[in-house]
Amino acid sequence: MPELDQPQRQPTDALMLTGFWYRALPADRVHRNQLHKATLLEIPLVIGRDRAGQPFALRDACPHRGMPLNCGHFDGENLECSYHGWQFDVHNGQCQLIPSLTPDQHLKIDRIYAGSYPCEEQDGFIWTYIPDPSPQGAGFTEPQEAPEPAPVIEKFGAPGKEKYKLAYLTADMPVSIDHGIIGLMDPAHGPFVHQAWWWRSRHSIHEKKKNFEPIPYGFRMSAHTPSSNSAPYKLLRLYADADSFTTTIDFTLPNLRREVIRAGKYWFSSLTTVTPITRNQCRIDVVAAWNLFRWFPFGAELLKFVFGKFVEQDRRTMELQAEGLKHNPHLMLIDDADRPAKWYFQLKAAYLEAKRTGAEFRHPLTGPVTLKWKS
Ligand code: FES
Ligand SMILES: [Fe+2]
């Protein structure tokens, strides 16, 4: 179909994709022998760490009569429901004890399970794998395994010996996952939402041309020397004393935005996710790792300050946008600035279609594309 010159109307369906890893909670907020509540894709979870510090994630509902398990008692190994005292192994959800059973009652308790989710700690976050909903048999379903490990931030240097700093930032956004994500990849809001004297002003708007290419389940903005109109980049180039200065930005389903900046031996790498909490609520988590300014005592604080401003500006904007969205308007996506947003919807549709039909995933991008916009 030819590209129309008309703006394209696009409904958001706020559909949340299962079969992926999602960031549940910052790791430093989850303590040993304690229980924490979290919600992912409208699923209530109880998250914790066992005695050895291993994280776990259970559905926050007892398979007996639905009591939230976070109200229960946790001894560092088993979780005891506060209603009738059933006990569950926190790592696989398997029932260990039903106190009301008499010795001659031979209920097979090892066939009873509390919902349990694969759980991993990676780069300062507890990740939880949300499988496709199982057909039925809640209460008797063994946990599913994740097909691959949780996503990691790309790091450089001798394997296992990389030296770097790590920092994260998190903010709740009162909008659906789709608005959260397309807000993240939208290049045109920069000059209006992210103004700051040390970054850029709206008067610095100029034409940009960027190359994109398909990658599995996503697209990449190809390596290039970042735009010269922002002071931090100028500073970086000076500091790294490098001619080759490249950055790549990848987006992949369901919600991952990776940015890697490399200049000589220095690198800065981030993995930003927008996590669906409920239909109308998402959370943005930016986690960055870097080896520049590693010796600089305020590195992490400075980074949090800079990123914090950005994220707060986005959060505030989405809070206002949510007001408008209450009345359920359609979206309008224009070329070329909103093309990445269109790709996101197409990728999502292709993923769901492949799942539905069992056919191969059909990537919406067939080859490299150059987009132009002013920002
Ligand atoms: S509701 Fe949990 S043990 Fe009965
Ligand atoms: Fe933004």
CSV table of C-alpha atoms and ligand atoms in Angstrom, one decimal:
chain,number,residue,atom,x,y,z
A,1,MET,CA,0.0,0.0,0.0
A,2,PRO,CA,1.5,3.4,-0.8
A,3,GLU,CA,2.3,5.8,2.0
A,4,LEU,CA,-0.5,8.3,2.3
A,5,ASP,CA,0.3,11.9,2.8
A,6,GLN,CA,-2.6,12.0,5.2
A,7,PRO,CA,-1.9,11.6,8.9
A,8,GLN,CA,-2.8,8.1,9.9
A,9,ARG,CA,-5.3,7.4,12.7
A,10,GLN,CA,-4.2,4.7,15.0
A,11,PRO,CA,-6.1,3.3,17.9
A,12,THR,CA,-4.1,2.1,20.9
A,13,ASP,CA,-5.3,-1.2,22.2
A,14,ALA,CA,-3.1,-1.1,25.4
A,15,LEU,CA,-2.7,-4.8,24.9
A,16,MET,CA,0.1,-6.2,27.1
A,17,LEU,CA,2.4,-8.8,25.6
A,18,THR,CA,3.0,-12.1,27.4
A,19,GLY,CA,5.9,-14.4,26.8
A,20,PHE,CA,8.5,-11.9,27.9
A,21,TRP,CA,10.7,-10.8,30.8
A,22,TYR,CA,9.7,-7.7,32.6
A,23,ARG,CA,11.4,-5.6,35.3
A,24,ALA,CA,9.5,-6.1,38.5
A,25,LEU,CA,11.3,-4.1,41.2
A,26,PRO,CA,14.7,-2.5,41.8
A,27,ALA,CA,16.9,-5.1,43.5
A,28,ASP,CA,17.9,-2.8,46.3
A,29,ARG,CA,14.3,-2.5,47.5
A,30,VAL,CA,13.9,-6.3,47.9
A,31,HIS,CA,15.4,-7.6,51.1
A,32,ARG,CA,16.0,-11.0,52.4
A,33,ASN,CA,13.2,-12.7,54.3
A,34,GLN,CA,10.7,-10.0,53.4
A,35,LEU,CA,7.7,-9.9,51.1
A,36,HIS,CA,7.0,-7.1,48.6
A,37,LYS,CA,4.0,-6.4,46.4
A,38,ALA,CA,4.3,-5.7,42.7
A,39,THR,CA,2.0,-5.7,39.8
A,40,LEU,CA,2.9,-6.6,36.2
A,41,LEU,CA,0.4,-6.8,33.3
A,42,GLU,CA,-2.4,-6.6,35.9
A,43,ILE,CA,-1.1,-9.7,37.6
A,44,PRO,CA,-0.6,-9.2,41.4
A,45,LEU,CA,2.7,-10.6,42.5
A,46,VAL,CA,4.5,-11.1,45.8
A,47,ILE,CA,8.3,-10.7,45.4
A,48,GLY,CA,11.0,-11.6,47.9
A,49,ARG,CA,14.4,-13.1,48.5
A,50,ASP,CA,15.0,-16.4,50.3
A,51,ARG,CA,17.6,-16.9,53.0
A,52,ALA,CA,20.4,-17.1,50.4
A,53,GLY,CA,19.3,-13.9,48.7
A,54,GLN,CA,17.8,-15.7,45.7
A,55,PRO,CA,14.8,-13.7,44.4
A,56,PHE,CA,11.4,-15.3,43.7
A,57,ALA,CA,8.0,-14.2,42.4
A,58,LEU,CA,4.6,-15.8,43.2
A,59,ARG,CA,1.1,-14.8,42.2
A,60,ASP,CA,-0.2,-12.8,45.2
A,61,ALA,CA,-3.2,-15.1,45.7
A,62,CYS,CA,-3.3,-18.3,47.6
A,63,PRO,CA,-4.6,-21.2,45.4
A,64,HIS,CA,-6.8,-22.3,48.3
A,65,ARG,CA,-9.2,-19.3,48.6
A,66,GLY,CA,-7.4,-16.4,47.1
A,67,MET,CA,-5.9,-14.8,50.2
A,68,PRO,CA,-3.0,-12.4,49.2
A,69,LEU,CA,0.1,-14.3,50.0
A,70,ASN,CA,2.0,-11.1,50.9
A,71,CYS,CA,0.1,-11.1,54.2
A,72,GLY,CA,1.5,-14.4,55.0
A,73,HIS,CA,4.5,-15.5,57.0
A,74,PHE,CA,7.8,-16.1,55.3
A,75,ASP,CA,10.6,-18.0,57.0
A,76,GLY,CA,13.2,-17.6,54.3
A,77,GLU,CA,12.2,-20.8,52.5
A,78,ASN,CA,8.4,-21.4,52.6
A,79,LEU,CA,5.6,-19.0,52.6
A,80,GLU,CA,2.7,-19.7,54.9
A,81,CYS,CA,-0.7,-18.3,54.0
A,82,SER,CA,-2.3,-16.2,56.7
A,83,TYR,CA,-5.8,-17.7,56.3
A,84,HIS,CA,-5.4,-21.5,56.8
A,85,GLY,CA,-1.7,-21.9,57.1
A,86,TRP,CA,-1.0,-23.7,53.8
A,87,GLN,CA,2.7,-23.5,53.1
A,88,PHE,CA,4.3,-23.1,49.7
A,89,ASP,CA,7.9,-23.4,48.4
A,90,VAL,CA,8.6,-19.9,47.2
A,91,HIS,CA,10.7,-21.0,44.2
A,92,ASN,CA,8.3,-23.3,42.5
A,93,GLY,CA,5.1,-22.5,44.4
A,94,GLN,CA,4.6,-26.2,45.3
A,95,CYS,CA,2.4,-26.8,48.4
A,96,GLN,CA,4.4,-28.2,51.3
A,97,LEU,CA,1.9,-28.4,54.1
A,98,ILE,CA,-1.8,-28.2,54.7
A,99,PRO,CA,-2.2,-28.1,58.5
A,100,SER,CA,-5.9,-29.1,58.5
A,101,LEU,CA,-5.2,-32.6,57.1
A,102,THR,CA,-5.5,-35.5,59.5
A,103,PRO,CA,-3.0,-38.4,59.2
A,104,ASP,CA,-5.5,-40.6,57.4
A,105,GLN,CA,-6.4,-38.0,54.8
A,106,HIS,CA,-4.1,-38.6,51.8
A,107,LEU,CA,-4.6,-35.5,49.7
A,108,LYS,CA,-1.8,-35.2,47.2
A,109,ILE,CA,-0.5,-31.8,48.3
A,110,ASP,CA,2.5,-31.9,46.1
A,111,ARG,CA,0.2,-31.5,43.1
A,112,ILE,CA,-1.1,-28.2,44.4
A,113,TYR,CA,0.8,-25.1,43.3
A,114,ALA,CA,0.7,-21.4,44.0
A,115,GLY,CA,1.3,-19.5,40.8
A,116,SER,CA,5.0,-19.1,40.4
A,117,TYR,CA,7.1,-17.1,37.9
A,118,PRO,CA,10.7,-17.4,36.7
A,119,CYS,CA,12.7,-14.7,38.5
A,120,GLU,CA,16.2,-13.3,38.0
A,121,GLU,CA,18.3,-10.5,39.3
A,122,GLN,CA,20.1,-8.6,36.5
A,123,ASP,CA,21.8,-5.2,36.5
A,124,GLY,CA,20.1,-4.0,39.6
A,125,PHE,CA,16.6,-5.2,38.9
A,126,ILE,CA,14.5,-8.2,39.8
A,127,TRP,CA,13.1,-9.5,36.5
A,128,THR,CA,10.0,-11.7,36.2
A,129,TYR,CA,9.1,-13.8,33.2
A,130,ILE,CA,5.4,-13.5,32.4
A,131,PRO,CA,4.4,-16.6,30.3
A,132,ASP,CA,1.4,-16.8,28.0
A,133,PRO,CA,-1.6,-17.5,30.1
A,134,SER,CA,-1.9,-21.2,30.8
A,135,PRO,CA,-5.2,-22.7,29.6
A,136,GLN,CA,-6.5,-23.7,33.0
A,137,GLY,CA,-5.8,-25.7,36.0
A,138,ALA,CA,-4.9,-22.8,38.3
A,139,GLY,CA,-3.8,-24.2,41.5
A,140,PHE,CA,-2.4,-27.3,39.8
A,141,THR,CA,0.0,-25.8,37.3
A,142,GLU,CA,3.7,-26.3,37.7
A,143,PRO,CA,5.7,-23.2,37.0
A,144,GLN,CA,6.8,-22.6,33.4
A,145,GLU,CA,10.4,-22.1,32.5
A,146,ALA,CA,11.6,-19.0,30.7
A,147,PRO,CA,12.8,-19.8,27.2
A,148,GLU,CA,15.8,-17.4,27.6
A,149,PRO,CA,17.5,-15.5,30.4
A,150,ALA,CA,16.5,-12.0,31.4
A,151,PRO,CA,17.8,-9.1,29.2
A,152,VAL,CA,21.2,-7.7,30.3
A,153,ILE,CA,22.9,-4.3,29.6
A,154,GLU,CA,25.6,-4.6,27.1
A,155,LYS,CA,29.0,-4.0,28.6
A,156,PHE,CA,32.5,-3.8,27.1
A,157,GLY,CA,35.9,-4.8,28.1
A,158,ALA,CA,37.6,-8.1,29.1
A,159,PRO,CA,34.7,-10.6,29.8
A,160,GLY,CA,34.1,-10.9,33.5
A,161,LYS,CA,36.5,-8.0,34.2
A,162,GLU,CA,34.6,-5.0,33.0
A,163,LYS,CA,34.8,-2.2,35.4
A,164,TYR,CA,31.8,0.1,35.4
A,165,LYS,CA,29.3,2.0,37.4
A,166,LEU,CA,25.6,1.2,37.4
A,167,ALA,CA,22.7,3.5,38.3
A,168,TYR,CA,18.9,3.3,37.9
A,169,LEU,CA,16.0,5.6,37.9
A,170,THR,CA,12.3,4.8,37.9
A,171,ALA,CA,9.1,6.7,37.4
A,172,ASP,CA,5.4,5.8,37.3
A,173,MET,CA,3.5,7.0,34.3
A,174,PRO,CA,-0.3,7.2,34.4
A,175,VAL,CA,-0.7,6.1,30.8
A,176,SER,CA,-1.0,2.8,28.9
A,177,ILE,CA,2.1,0.8,27.9
A,178,ASP,CA,1.6,2.0,24.3
A,179,HIS,CA,1.7,5.7,25.1
A,180,GLY,CA,4.6,5.1,27.4
A,181,ILE,CA,6.6,3.4,24.7
A,182,ILE,CA,5.8,5.7,21.8
A,183,GLY,CA,6.6,8.6,24.1
A,184,LEU,CA,10.0,7.0,24.6
A,185,MET,CA,10.8,6.7,20.9
A,186,ASP,CA,9.3,9.9,19.8
A,187,PRO,CA,12.0,12.3,18.5
A,188,ALA,CA,9.8,15.4,18.0
A,189,HIS,CA,8.9,16.1,21.6
A,190,GLY,CA,12.5,16.8,22.6
A,191,PRO,CA,12.8,20.5,21.9
A,192,PHE,CA,9.4,21.2,23.6
A,193,VAL,CA,9.5,18.9,26.6
A,194,HIS,CA,13.2,18.6,27.4
A,195,GLN,CA,14.4,22.1,27.4
A,196,ALA,CA,17.2,23.0,29.7
A,197,TRP,CA,20.0,25.6,29.4
A,198,TRP,CA,22.7,22.9,29.7
A,199,TRP,CA,21.0,20.6,27.1
A,200,ARG,CA,19.4,22.5,24.4
A,201,SER,CA,16.6,25.0,23.6
A,202,ARG,CA,13.7,24.9,21.2
A,203,HIS,CA,15.5,27.3,19.0
A,204,SER,CA,18.1,24.7,18.2
A,205,ILE,CA,15.6,22.7,16.1
A,206,HIS,CA,17.1,21.5,12.9
A,207,GLU,CA,16.6,18.9,10.3
A,208,LYS,CA,17.8,15.4,11.1
A,209,LYS,CA,18.3,12.3,9.0
A,210,LYS,CA,18.7,9.0,10.6
A,211,ASN,CA,19.2,5.5,9.3
A,212,PHE,CA,17.2,2.6,10.7
A,213,GLU,CA,17.4,-1.1,10.0
A,214,PRO,CA,15.4,-4.1,11.1
A,215,ILE,CA,16.7,-6.3,13.9
A,216,PRO,CA,15.0,-9.3,15.4
A,217,TYR,CA,11.6,-8.2,16.9
A,218,GLY,CA,12.7,-4.5,16.6
A,219,PHE,CA,14.7,-1.9,14.8
A,220,ARG,CA,18.0,-0.1,15.2
A,221,MET,CA,18.9,3.5,14.7
A,222,SER,CA,22.3,2.8,13.2
A,223,ALA,CA,25.7,4.0,14.5
A,224,HIS,CA,26.5,7.6,13.8
A,225,THR,CA,28.1,10.6,15.4
A,226,PRO,CA,25.5,12.1,17.7
A,227,SER,CA,24.0,15.5,16.8
A,228,SER,CA,26.4,18.3,17.7
A,229,ASN,CA,23.8,20.6,19.2
A,230,SER,CA,23.9,19.3,22.7
A,231,ALA,CA,26.6,20.3,25.1
A,232,PRO,CA,27.1,16.9,26.8
A,233,TYR,CA,28.1,15.2,23.5
A,234,LYS,CA,30.6,17.9,22.8
A,235,LEU,CA,32.0,17.4,26.2
A,236,LEU,CA,32.2,13.7,25.8
A,237,ARG,CA,34.0,13.9,22.6
A,238,LEU,CA,36.6,16.2,24.1
A,239,TYR,CA,37.0,14.0,27.2
A,240,ALA,CA,37.3,10.7,25.3
A,241,ASP,CA,39.7,12.2,22.8
A,242,ALA,CA,38.3,9.9,20.2
A,243,ASP,CA,37.5,10.4,16.6
A,244,SER,CA,35.2,7.4,16.3
A,245,PHE,CA,32.2,8.3,18.3
A,246,THR,CA,29.2,6.1,17.8
A,247,THR,CA,25.9,5.5,19.2
A,248,THR,CA,23.3,2.9,18.5
A,249,ILE,CA,19.7,2.9,19.7
A,250,ASP,CA,17.8,-0.3,19.5
A,251,PHE,CA,14.1,-0.9,20.2
A,252,THR,CA,12.9,-4.5,20.6
A,253,LEU,CA,9.6,-6.0,21.8
A,254,PRO,CA,8.1,-5.9,24.2
A,255,ASN,CA,9.5,-2.8,25.7
A,256,LEU,CA,13.3,-2.6,25.5
A,257,ARG,CA,15.3,0.5,24.5
A,258,ARG,CA,19.0,0.0,24.4
A,259,GLU,CA,21.4,2.8,23.9
A,260,VAL,CA,25.1,2.3,23.5
A,261,ILE,CA,27.6,5.2,23.1
A,262,ARG,CA,31.2,4.3,22.5
A,263,ALA,CA,34.2,6.6,22.2
A,264,GLY,CA,37.6,4.9,22.1
A,265,LYS,CA,37.8,2.8,25.2
A,266,TYR,CA,35.0,4.6,26.9
A,267,TRP,CA,31.4,3.5,26.8
A,268,PHE,CA,28.0,4.3,28.1
A,269,SER,CA,25.2,1.8,27.9
A,270,SER,CA,21.7,1.9,29.0
A,271,LEU,CA,18.6,-0.3,29.0
A,272,THR,CA,15.3,1.5,29.4
A,273,THR,CA,12.1,-0.4,29.8
A,274,VAL,CA,8.5,0.7,29.9
A,275,THR,CA,6.6,-1.9,32.0
A,276,PRO,CA,2.9,-2.4,31.8
A,277,ILE,CA,1.5,-2.3,35.3
A,278,THR,CA,-2.2,-2.1,34.5
A,279,ARG,CA,-4.1,-1.1,31.4
A,280,ASN,CA,-3.7,2.6,32.3
A,281,GLN,CA,-0.5,2.6,34.1
A,282,CYS,CA,3.1,1.9,33.2
A,283,ARG,CA,6.5,2.5,34.7
A,284,ILE,CA,9.7,3.6,33.1
A,285,ASP,CA,13.0,2.2,34.4
A,286,VAL,CA,16.3,3.6,33.1
A,287,VAL,CA,19.3,1.6,34.0
A,288,ALA,CA,22.7,2.8,32.9
A,289,ALA,CA,26.2,1.3,33.0
A,290,TRP,CA,29.3,3.3,32.1
A,291,ASN,CA,33.0,3.4,32.4
A,292,LEU,CA,33.5,7.1,31.6
A,293,PHE,CA,34.0,9.3,34.7
A,294,ARG,CA,34.2,6.2,36.7
A,295,TRP,CA,36.7,7.8,39.0
A,296,PHE,CA,34.5,10.8,39.4
A,297,PRO,CA,32.9,10.5,42.9
A,298,PHE,CA,29.6,12.1,41.8
A,299,GLY,CA,29.2,10.2,38.6
A,300,ALA,CA,26.1,8.3,39.6
A,301,GLU,CA,24.5,11.3,41.2
A,302,LEU,CA,25.2,13.5,38.2
A,303,LEU,CA,23.8,10.9,35.9
A,304,LYS,CA,20.7,10.5,38.1
A,305,PHE,CA,20.3,14.2,38.1
A,306,VAL,CA,20.5,14.6,34.3
A,307,PHE,CA,18.4,11.5,33.6
A,308,GLY,CA,16.1,12.4,36.5
A,309,LYS,CA,15.2,15.7,34.9
A,310,PHE,CA,14.5,14.0,31.6
A,311,VAL,CA,12.3,11.3,33.1
A,312,GLU,CA,10.5,13.8,35.3
A,313,GLN,CA,9.8,16.0,32.2
A,314,ASP,CA,8.4,12.9,30.4
A,315,ARG,CA,6.4,11.8,33.5
A,316,ARG,CA,4.9,15.3,33.9
A,317,THR,CA,4.0,15.4,30.2
A,318,MET,CA,2.3,12.0,30.3
A,319,GLU,CA,0.4,13.0,33.4
A,320,LEU,CA,-1.1,15.9,31.5
A,321,GLN,CA,-1.6,13.7,28.4
A,322,ALA,CA,-3.5,11.2,30.6
A,323,GLU,CA,-6.1,14.0,31.2
A,324,GLY,CA,-6.7,14.3,27.5
A,325,LEU,CA,-6.7,10.5,27.0
A,326,LYS,CA,-9.6,10.1,29.5
A,327,HIS,CA,-11.9,11.0,26.6
A,328,ASN,CA,-10.6,8.2,24.5
A,329,PRO,CA,-9.3,10.1,21.4
A,330,HIS,CA,-7.6,8.3,18.5
A,331,LEU,CA,-4.0,8.8,17.9
A,332,MET,CA,-2.6,10.5,14.8
A,333,LEU,CA,0.8,9.3,13.6
A,334,ILE,CA,2.6,11.4,11.0
A,335,ASP,CA,5.6,10.7,8.8
A,336,ASP,CA,8.5,10.7,9.4
A,337,ALA,CA,8.7,11.7,13.1
A,338,ASP,CA,6.1,9.1,14.2
A,339,ARG,CA,7.3,6.3,11.9
A,340,PRO,CA,9.1,4.5,14.8
A,341,ALA,CA,5.8,4.5,16.7
A,342,LYS,CA,4.1,3.0,13.6
A,343,TRP,CA,6.7,0.3,13.5
A,344,TYR,CA,6.1,-0.4,17.2
A,345,PHE,CA,2.4,-1.0,16.5
A,346,GLN,CA,3.3,-3.1,13.5
A,347,LEU,CA,5.8,-5.2,15.4
A,348,LYS,CA,3.3,-5.8,18.1
A,349,ALA,CA,0.6,-6.8,15.6
A,350,ALA,CA,3.1,-9.1,13.8
A,351,TYR,CA,4.0,-10.8,17.1
A,352,LEU,CA,0.4,-11.4,18.1
A,353,GLU,CA,-0.4,-12.6,14.6
A,354,ALA,CA,2.5,-15.1,14.6
A,355,LYS,CA,1.3,-16.4,18.0
A,356,ARG,CA,-2.2,-16.7,16.8
A,357,THR,CA,-1.4,-18.6,13.6
A,358,GLY,CA,1.8,-20.3,14.7
A,359,ALA,CA,3.3,-18.9,11.5
A,360,GLU,CA,6.7,-17.2,11.3
A,361,PHE,CA,7.0,-13.7,12.6
A,362,ARG,CA,6.7,-11.3,9.7
A,363,HIS,CA,8.9,-8.3,10.3
A,364,PRO,CA,7.3,-5.0,9.2
A,365,LEU,CA,10.7,-3.6,8.0
A,366,THR,CA,12.1,-5.4,5.0
A,367,GLY,CA,15.3,-3.4,4.9
A,368,PRO,CA,17.1,-0.2,5.9
A,369,VAL,CA,15.1,3.0,5.9
A,370,THR,CA,16.2,6.7,6.3
A,371,LEU,CA,13.8,9.0,8.2
A,372,LYS,CA,13.9,12.7,8.2
A,373,TRP,CA,12.4,15.1,10.8
A,374,LYS,CA,13.1,18.3,12.5
A,375,SER,CA,13.9,18.3,16.2
B,1,FES,S1,-6.7,-19.1,51.6
B,1,FES,FE1,-4.6,-19.6,51.8
B,1,FES,S2,-4.6,-21.3,53.1
B,1,FES,FE2,-6.7,-20.9,52.8
B,2,FE,FE,11.3,12.3,26.5
